Tab-separated table of C-alpha atoms in Angstrom:
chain	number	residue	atom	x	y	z
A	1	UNK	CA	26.515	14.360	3.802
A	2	UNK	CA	24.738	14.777	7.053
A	3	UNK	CA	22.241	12.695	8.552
A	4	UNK	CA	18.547	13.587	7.873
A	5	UNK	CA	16.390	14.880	10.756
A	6	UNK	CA	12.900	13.333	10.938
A	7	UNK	CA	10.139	14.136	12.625
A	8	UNK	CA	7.297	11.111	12.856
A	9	UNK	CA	3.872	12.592	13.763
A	10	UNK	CA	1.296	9.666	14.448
A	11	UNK	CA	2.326	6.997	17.256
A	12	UNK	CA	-0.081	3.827	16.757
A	13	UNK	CA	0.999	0.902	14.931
A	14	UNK	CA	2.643	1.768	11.566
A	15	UNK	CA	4.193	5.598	13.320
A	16	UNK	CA	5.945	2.931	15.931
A	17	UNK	CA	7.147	1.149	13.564
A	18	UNK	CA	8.185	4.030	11.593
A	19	UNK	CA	10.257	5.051	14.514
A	20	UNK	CA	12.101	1.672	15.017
A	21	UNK	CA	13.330	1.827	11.273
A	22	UNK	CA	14.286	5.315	11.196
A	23	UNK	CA	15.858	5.538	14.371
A	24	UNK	CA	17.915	2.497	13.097
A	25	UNK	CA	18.890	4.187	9.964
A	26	UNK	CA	22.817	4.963	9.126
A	27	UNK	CA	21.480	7.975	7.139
A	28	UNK	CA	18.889	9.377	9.157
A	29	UNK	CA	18.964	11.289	12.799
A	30	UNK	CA	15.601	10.795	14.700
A	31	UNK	CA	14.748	14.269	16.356
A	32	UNK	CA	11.341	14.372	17.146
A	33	UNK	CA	7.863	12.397	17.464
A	34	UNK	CA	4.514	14.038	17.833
A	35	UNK	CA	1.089	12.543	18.976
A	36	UNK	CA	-1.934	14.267	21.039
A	37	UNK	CA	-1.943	10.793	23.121
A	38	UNK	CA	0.786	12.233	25.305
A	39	UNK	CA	1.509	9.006	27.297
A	40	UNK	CA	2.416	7.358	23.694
A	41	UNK	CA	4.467	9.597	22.522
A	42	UNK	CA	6.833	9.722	25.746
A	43	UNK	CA	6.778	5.953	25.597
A	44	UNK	CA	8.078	6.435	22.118
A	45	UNK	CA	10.227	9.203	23.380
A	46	UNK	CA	12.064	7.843	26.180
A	47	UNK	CA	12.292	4.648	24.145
A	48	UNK	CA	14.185	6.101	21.202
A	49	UNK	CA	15.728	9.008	23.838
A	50	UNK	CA	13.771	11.758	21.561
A	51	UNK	CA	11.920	15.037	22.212
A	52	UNK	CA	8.457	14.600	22.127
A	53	UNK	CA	5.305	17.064	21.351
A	54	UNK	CA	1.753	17.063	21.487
A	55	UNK	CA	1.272	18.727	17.764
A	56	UNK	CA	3.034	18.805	14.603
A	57	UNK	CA	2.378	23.128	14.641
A	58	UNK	CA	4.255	22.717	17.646
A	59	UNK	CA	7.179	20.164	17.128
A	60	UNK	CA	7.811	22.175	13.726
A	61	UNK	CA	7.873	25.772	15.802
A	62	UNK	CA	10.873	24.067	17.694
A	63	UNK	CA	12.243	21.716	15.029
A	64	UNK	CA	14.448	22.009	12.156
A	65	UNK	CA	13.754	18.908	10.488
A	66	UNK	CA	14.406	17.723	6.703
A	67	UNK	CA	11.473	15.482	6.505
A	68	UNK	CA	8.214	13.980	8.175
A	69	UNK	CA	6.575	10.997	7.951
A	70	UNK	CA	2.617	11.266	8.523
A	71	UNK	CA	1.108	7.958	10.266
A	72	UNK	CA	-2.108	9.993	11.981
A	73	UNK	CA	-5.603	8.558	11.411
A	74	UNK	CA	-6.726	9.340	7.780
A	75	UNK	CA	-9.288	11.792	8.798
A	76	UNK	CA	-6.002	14.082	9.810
A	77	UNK	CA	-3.551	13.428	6.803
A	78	UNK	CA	-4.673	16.612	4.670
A	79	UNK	CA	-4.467	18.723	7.291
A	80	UNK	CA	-0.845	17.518	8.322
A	81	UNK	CA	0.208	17.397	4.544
A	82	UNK	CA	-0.771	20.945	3.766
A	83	UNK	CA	1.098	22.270	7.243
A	84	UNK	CA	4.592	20.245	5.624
A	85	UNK	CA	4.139	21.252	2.003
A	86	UNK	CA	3.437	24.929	3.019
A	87	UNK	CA	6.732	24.845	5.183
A	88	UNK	CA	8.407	23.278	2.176
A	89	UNK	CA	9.199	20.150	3.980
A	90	UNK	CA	9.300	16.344	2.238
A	91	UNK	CA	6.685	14.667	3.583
A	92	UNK	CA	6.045	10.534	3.489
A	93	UNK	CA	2.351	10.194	4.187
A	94	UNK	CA	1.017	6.521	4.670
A	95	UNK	CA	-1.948	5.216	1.983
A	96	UNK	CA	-4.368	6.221	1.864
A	97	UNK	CA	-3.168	9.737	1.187
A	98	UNK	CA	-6.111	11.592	2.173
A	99	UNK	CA	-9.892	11.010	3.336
A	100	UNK	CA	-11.324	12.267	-0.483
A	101	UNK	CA	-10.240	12.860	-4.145
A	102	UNK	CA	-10.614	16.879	-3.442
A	103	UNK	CA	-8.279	16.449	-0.489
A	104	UNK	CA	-5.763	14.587	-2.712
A	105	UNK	CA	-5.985	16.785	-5.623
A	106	UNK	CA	-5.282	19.750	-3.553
A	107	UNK	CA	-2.141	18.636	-2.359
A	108	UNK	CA	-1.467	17.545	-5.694
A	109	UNK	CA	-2.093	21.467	-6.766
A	110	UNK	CA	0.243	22.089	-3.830
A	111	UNK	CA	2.838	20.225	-4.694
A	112	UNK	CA	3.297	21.053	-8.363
A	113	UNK	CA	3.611	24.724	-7.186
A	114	UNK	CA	5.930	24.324	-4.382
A	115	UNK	CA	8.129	20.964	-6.492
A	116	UNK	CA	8.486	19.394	-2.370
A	117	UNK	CA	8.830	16.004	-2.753
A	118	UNK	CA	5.845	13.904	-1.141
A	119	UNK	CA	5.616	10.074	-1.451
A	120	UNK	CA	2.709	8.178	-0.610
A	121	UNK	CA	3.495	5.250	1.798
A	122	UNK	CA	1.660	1.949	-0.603
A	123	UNK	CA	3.840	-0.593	1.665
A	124	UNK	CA	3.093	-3.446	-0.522
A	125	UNK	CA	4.892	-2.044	-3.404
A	126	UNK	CA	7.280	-2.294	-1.684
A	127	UNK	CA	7.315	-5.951	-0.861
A	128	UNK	CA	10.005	-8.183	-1.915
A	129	UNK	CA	7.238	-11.257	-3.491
A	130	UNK	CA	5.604	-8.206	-5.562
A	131	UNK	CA	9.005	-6.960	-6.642
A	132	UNK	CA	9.618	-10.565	-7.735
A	133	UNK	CA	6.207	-11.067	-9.460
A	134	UNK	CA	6.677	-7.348	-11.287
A	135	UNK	CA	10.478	-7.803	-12.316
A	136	UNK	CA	9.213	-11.686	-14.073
A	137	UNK	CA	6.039	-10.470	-15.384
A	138	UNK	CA	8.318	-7.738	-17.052
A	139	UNK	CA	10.478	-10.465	-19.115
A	140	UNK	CA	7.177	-11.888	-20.190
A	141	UNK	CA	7.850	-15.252	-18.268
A	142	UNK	CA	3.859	-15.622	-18.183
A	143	UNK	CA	2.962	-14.608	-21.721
A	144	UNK	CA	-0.178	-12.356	-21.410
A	145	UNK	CA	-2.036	-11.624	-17.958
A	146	UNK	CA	-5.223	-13.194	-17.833
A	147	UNK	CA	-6.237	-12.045	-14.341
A	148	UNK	CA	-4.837	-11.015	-11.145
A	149	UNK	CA	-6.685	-12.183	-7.958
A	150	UNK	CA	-6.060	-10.619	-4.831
A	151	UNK	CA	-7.461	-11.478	-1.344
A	152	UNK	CA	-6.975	-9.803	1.602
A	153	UNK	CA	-8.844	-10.542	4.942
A	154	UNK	CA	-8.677	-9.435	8.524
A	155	UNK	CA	-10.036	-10.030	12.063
A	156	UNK	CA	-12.687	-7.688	12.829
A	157	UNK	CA	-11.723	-4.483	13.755
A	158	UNK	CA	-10.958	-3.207	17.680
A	159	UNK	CA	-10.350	-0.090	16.732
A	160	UNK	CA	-11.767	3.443	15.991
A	161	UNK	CA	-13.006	3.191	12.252
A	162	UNK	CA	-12.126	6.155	10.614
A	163	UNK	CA	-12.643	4.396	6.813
A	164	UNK	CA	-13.925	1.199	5.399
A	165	UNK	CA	-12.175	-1.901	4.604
A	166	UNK	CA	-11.812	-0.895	1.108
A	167	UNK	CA	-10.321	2.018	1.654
A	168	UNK	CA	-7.953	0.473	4.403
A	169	UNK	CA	-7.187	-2.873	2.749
A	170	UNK	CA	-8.119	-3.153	-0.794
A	171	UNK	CA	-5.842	0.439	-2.101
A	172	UNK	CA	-3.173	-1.903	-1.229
A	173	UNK	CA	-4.056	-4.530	-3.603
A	174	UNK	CA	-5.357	-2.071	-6.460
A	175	UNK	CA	-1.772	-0.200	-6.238
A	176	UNK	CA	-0.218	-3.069	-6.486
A	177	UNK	CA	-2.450	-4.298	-9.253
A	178	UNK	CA	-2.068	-1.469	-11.442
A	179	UNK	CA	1.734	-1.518	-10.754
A	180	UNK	CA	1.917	-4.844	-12.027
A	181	UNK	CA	-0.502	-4.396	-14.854
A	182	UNK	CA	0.706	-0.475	-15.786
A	183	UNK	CA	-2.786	-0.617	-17.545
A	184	UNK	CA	-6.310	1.535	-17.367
A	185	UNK	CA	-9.062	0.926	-15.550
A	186	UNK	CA	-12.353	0.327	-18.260
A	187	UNK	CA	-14.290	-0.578	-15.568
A	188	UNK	CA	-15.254	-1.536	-12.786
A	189	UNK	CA	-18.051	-3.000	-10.038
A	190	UNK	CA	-18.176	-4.312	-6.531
A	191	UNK	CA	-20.261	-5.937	-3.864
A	192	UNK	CA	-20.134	-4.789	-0.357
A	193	UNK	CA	-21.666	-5.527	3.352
A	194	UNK	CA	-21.633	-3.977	6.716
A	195	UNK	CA	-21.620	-7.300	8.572
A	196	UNK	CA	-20.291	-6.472	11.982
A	197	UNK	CA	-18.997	-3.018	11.450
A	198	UNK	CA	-20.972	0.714	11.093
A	199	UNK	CA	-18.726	0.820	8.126
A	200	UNK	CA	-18.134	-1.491	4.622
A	201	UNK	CA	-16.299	-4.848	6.155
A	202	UNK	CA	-16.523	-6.659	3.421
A	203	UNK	CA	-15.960	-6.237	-0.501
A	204	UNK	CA	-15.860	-8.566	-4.000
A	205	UNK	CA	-14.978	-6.452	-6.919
A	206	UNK	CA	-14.453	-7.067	-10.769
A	207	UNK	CA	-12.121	-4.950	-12.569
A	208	UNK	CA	-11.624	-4.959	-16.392
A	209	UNK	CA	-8.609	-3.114	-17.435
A	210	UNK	CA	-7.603	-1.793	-20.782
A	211	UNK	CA	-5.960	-4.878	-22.570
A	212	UNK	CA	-8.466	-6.936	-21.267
A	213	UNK	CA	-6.970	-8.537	-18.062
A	214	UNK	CA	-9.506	-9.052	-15.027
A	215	UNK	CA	-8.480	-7.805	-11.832
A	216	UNK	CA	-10.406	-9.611	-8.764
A	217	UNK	CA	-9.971	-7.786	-5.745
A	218	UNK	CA	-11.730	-9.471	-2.205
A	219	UNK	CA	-10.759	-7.523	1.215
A	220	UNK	CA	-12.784	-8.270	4.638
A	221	UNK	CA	-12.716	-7.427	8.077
A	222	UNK	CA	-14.767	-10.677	9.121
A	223	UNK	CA	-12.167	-13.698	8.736
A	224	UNK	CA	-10.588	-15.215	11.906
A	225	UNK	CA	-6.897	-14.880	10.838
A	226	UNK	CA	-5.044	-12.849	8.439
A	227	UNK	CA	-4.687	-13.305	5.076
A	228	UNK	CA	-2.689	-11.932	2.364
A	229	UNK	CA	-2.737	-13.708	-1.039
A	230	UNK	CA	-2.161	-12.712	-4.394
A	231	UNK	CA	-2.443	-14.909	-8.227
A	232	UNK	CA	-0.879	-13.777	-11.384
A	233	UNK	CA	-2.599	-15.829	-13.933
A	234	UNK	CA	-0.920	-15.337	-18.085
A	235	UNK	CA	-0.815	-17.383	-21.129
A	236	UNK	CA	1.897	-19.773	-19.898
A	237	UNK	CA	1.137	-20.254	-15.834
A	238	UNK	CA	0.895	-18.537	-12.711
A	239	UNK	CA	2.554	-16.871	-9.694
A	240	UNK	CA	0.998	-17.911	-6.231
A	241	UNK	CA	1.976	-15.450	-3.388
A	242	UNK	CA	1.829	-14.849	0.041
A	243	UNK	CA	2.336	-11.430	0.791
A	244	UNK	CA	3.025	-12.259	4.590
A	245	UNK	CA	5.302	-14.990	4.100
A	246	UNK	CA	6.713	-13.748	0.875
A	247	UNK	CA	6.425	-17.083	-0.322
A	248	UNK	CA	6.225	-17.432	-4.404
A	249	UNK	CA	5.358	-20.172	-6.524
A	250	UNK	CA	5.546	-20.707	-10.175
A	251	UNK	CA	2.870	-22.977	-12.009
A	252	UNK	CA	4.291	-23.369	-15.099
A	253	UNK	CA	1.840	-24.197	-18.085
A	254	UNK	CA	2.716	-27.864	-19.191
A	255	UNK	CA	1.321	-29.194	-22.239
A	256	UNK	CA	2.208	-32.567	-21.960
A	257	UNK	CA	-1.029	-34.123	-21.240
A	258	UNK	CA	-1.709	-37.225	-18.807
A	259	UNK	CA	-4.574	-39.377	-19.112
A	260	UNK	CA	-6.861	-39.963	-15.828
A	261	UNK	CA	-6.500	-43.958	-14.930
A	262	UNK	CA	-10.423	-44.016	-14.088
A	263	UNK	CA	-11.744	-42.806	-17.334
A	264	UNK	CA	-8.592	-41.973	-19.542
A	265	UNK	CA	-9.373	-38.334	-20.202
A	266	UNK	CA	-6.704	-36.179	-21.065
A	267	UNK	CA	-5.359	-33.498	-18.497
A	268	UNK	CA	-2.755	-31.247	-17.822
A	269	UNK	CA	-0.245	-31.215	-14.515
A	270	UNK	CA	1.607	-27.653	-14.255
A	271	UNK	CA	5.034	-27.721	-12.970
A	272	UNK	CA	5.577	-26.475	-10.177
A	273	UNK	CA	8.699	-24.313	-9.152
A	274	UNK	CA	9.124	-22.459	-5.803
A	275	UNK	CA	10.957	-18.832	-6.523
A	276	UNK	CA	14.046	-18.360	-4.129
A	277	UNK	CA	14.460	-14.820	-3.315
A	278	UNK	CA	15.660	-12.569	-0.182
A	279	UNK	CA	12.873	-11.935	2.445
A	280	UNK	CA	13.097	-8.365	3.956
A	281	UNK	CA	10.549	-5.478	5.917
A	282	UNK	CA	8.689	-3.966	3.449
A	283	UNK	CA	8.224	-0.825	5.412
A	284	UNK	CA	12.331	-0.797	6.275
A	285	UNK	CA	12.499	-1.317	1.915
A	286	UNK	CA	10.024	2.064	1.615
A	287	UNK	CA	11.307	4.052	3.877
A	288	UNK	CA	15.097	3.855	2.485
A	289	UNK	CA	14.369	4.418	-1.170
A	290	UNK	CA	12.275	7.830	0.181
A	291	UNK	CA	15.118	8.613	2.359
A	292	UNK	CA	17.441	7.587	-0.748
A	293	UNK	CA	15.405	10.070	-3.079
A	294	UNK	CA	15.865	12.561	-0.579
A	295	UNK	CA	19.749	12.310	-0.825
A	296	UNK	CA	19.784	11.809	-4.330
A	297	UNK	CA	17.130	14.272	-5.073
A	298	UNK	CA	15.191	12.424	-7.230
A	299	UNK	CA	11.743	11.409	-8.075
A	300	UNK	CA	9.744	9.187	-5.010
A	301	UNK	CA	9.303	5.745	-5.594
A	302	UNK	CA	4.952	6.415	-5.039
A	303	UNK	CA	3.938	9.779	-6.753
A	304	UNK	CA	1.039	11.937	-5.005
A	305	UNK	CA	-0.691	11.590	-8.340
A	306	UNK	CA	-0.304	7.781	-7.689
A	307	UNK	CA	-1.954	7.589	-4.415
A	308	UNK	CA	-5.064	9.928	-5.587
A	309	UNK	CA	-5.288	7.108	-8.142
A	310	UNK	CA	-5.654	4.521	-5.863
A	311	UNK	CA	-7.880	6.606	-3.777
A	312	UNK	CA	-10.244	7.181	-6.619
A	313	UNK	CA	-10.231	3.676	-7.241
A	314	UNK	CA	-11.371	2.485	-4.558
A	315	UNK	CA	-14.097	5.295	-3.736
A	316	UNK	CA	-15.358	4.343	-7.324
A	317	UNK	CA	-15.585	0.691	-5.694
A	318	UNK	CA	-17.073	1.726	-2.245
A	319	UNK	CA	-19.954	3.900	-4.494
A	320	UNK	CA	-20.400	0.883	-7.102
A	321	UNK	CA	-21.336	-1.058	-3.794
A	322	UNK	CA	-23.825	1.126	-2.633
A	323	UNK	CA	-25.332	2.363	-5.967
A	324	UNK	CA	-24.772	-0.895	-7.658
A	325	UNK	CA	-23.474	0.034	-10.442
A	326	UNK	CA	-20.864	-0.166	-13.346
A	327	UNK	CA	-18.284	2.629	-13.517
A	328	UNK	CA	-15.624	3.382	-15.516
C-alpha cells in the first residue's frame, strides 16, 4: 500500500509536533502544512522540505491528501472539521473537539451521514502509565474502584486564552477517567476561580459515577511547575502515576498489621511494588493507531461521540462553578 498524504493545519505547539511524528512515519508521506502565521508555517515548511499555505480552503484546492490533522485554536476546530468531513476526508482533530456541545453534535450528525472516519486527539489515552493502569484494573488486580484522583496543574498561561483551564486541562483527566471507569456520570459539582486569568484558572470537582466510585478531578493554571498525577484507589490498593514520567507504583493492600512502638496501636504498611513497563510519546502512540485505522479501515481509537462526551463534561463542570450547583 502507498504512503498516506497528510496535510497538518495548525503550527503552534502540538501541530509542530504533529509534523515531527508524521513526517517520521514509514507509512505516511507529509505533503502539506497550513497556518495564517505565514512565517511559521515556512519554518515548518522548509524544515520538513513541504509546501506550505496560508488556509486549509486553499491547501485542499491544491492538495490531494488522505487525511488531516486539525491542531488550530479551539475557537477554529468546527469550522475546519466541517470543511474535511464535507470533502470526505479523515480528519484527527485535537481535544477538545469543538468550542460547544452544538458544535460537536453537528459534526457528529455529519459524520454518521457521510461514515468519514474522525478521531478526537485525547493524548492521554494514549499514554503508556494509563494503558498500564486500564489493562490491570481490567484483571481486577485492585478489587473495586473506590476513587480516582487526578491532578493536573500548570504555570500560568502566556498565551492567547481561547478556553478555560477546564476545558484545556481537566477533558484530559475526565477521558481518561471514564476510560478507566467505563461507568456513568450520576453527578457531578465543582469549584472554580479566575485568579490571574480573564478566564476559569483554577478548578476542584467531585464526581459520583454510577457504581458508586468518586472521581476527584483538580486542574490549575496557577502552580509554578507542571504537574501531572493520577491515583487509582480499589478494595485491595492503589496505582500512583505520573503521567509525565510514566512512572507507576503499586500499593498493595497488606493486612498484616504492625503495632506502633510509642503506643502499640495496630496499623497497616502497604507493599509497595514499582510497575516496569516501556516508556514511549504518547502523541507518536495516537497518531499511529489513527493512521493504523486508516489502513485497516477500522473504527478510531477516540470516537466523535467520545470527545462530545468529554466536552459536555466538563461544560457541566465549568457551569456547576459558576451556578453552584449539582448536575447530573
Amino acid at each position: 500500500m502507498s504512503n498516506l498524504k497528510a496535510l497538518i493545519v495548525g503550527l503552534g505547539y502540538m501541530g509542530k509536533n504533529h509534523a515531527r511524528i508524521l513526517s517520521s512515519m514509514e507509512n505516511v508521506t507529509l505533503a502539506a502544512v497550513a497556518d495564517p502565521n505565514v512565517k511559521a508555517a515556512r519554518t515548518i515548511g522548509r524544515m520538513y522540505k513541504v509546501i506550505t499555505y496560508e488556509s486549509l480552503e486553499e491547501a485542499l484546492a491544491e492538495e490531494n491528501v488522505d487525511f488531516v490533522t486539525i491542531a488550530a485554536p479551539t475557537v477554529l476546530h468546527y469550522q475546519l472539521a466541517k470543511i474535511c468531513i464535507s470533502r470526505k476526508i479523515p480528519t484527527f482533530i485535537e481535544k477538545p473537539i469543538t468550542e460547544t456541545v452544538y458544535q460537536a453534535k453537528s459534526l457528529l450528525a455529519m459524520l454518521k451521514k457521510t461514515k468519514i472516519p474522525l478521531m478526537v486527539g485525547h493524548i492521554e489515552r494514549f499514554n503508556p502509565v494509563v494503558n498500564e493502569i486500564k489493562q490491570r484494573v481490567n484483571t481486577g488486580e485492585l478489587g473495586k474502584i473506590i476513587k480516582i484522583h487526578a491532578q493536573r496543574f500548570s504555570p500560568p498561561v502566556n498565551r492567547p486564552q481561547d478556553v478555560s483551564a477546564i476545558i484545556d486541562l481537566a477533558t484530559h483527566d475526565i477521558d481518561v477517567i471514564c476510560h478507566i471507569l467505563n461507568k456513568k456520570i450520576h453527578r457531578l459539582y465543582a469549584e472554580t476561580g479566575k485568579i490571574l486569568h480573564k478566564k476559569v484558572d483554577i478548578m476542584s470537582a467531585l464526581l459520583k459515577f454510577d457504581g458508586g466510585a468518586i472521581g476527584i478531578i483538580e486542574v490549575s493554571w496557577l502552580h509554578p511547575s507542571k504537574f501531572r498525577n493520577l491515583t487509582v484507589m480499589g478494595e485491595n490498593g492503589m496505582y500512583v502515576a505520573n503521567y509525565i514520567t510514566q512512572e507507576l507504583f503499586f500499593y498493595r493492600q497488606n493486612s498484616n498489621l504492625f503495632k506502633n512502638s510509642s503506643n502499640q496501636t495496630p496499623y497497616a504498611v502497604a507493599d509497595v511494588i514499582k510497575i516496569a513497563f516501556e516508556a514511549k510519546e504518547p502523541l507518536q502512540i495516537e497518531l499511529k493507531a489513527f493512521v493504523n485505522s486508516l489502513e485497516k479501515r477500522t473504527t478510531v481509537p477516540v470516537s466523535c461521540k467520545e470527545g462530545l462526551s468529554a466536552l459536555e463534561i466538563a461544560l457541566k463542570l465549568e457551569l456547576s462553578g459558576q451556578k453552584n450547583k449539582i448536575y447530573k
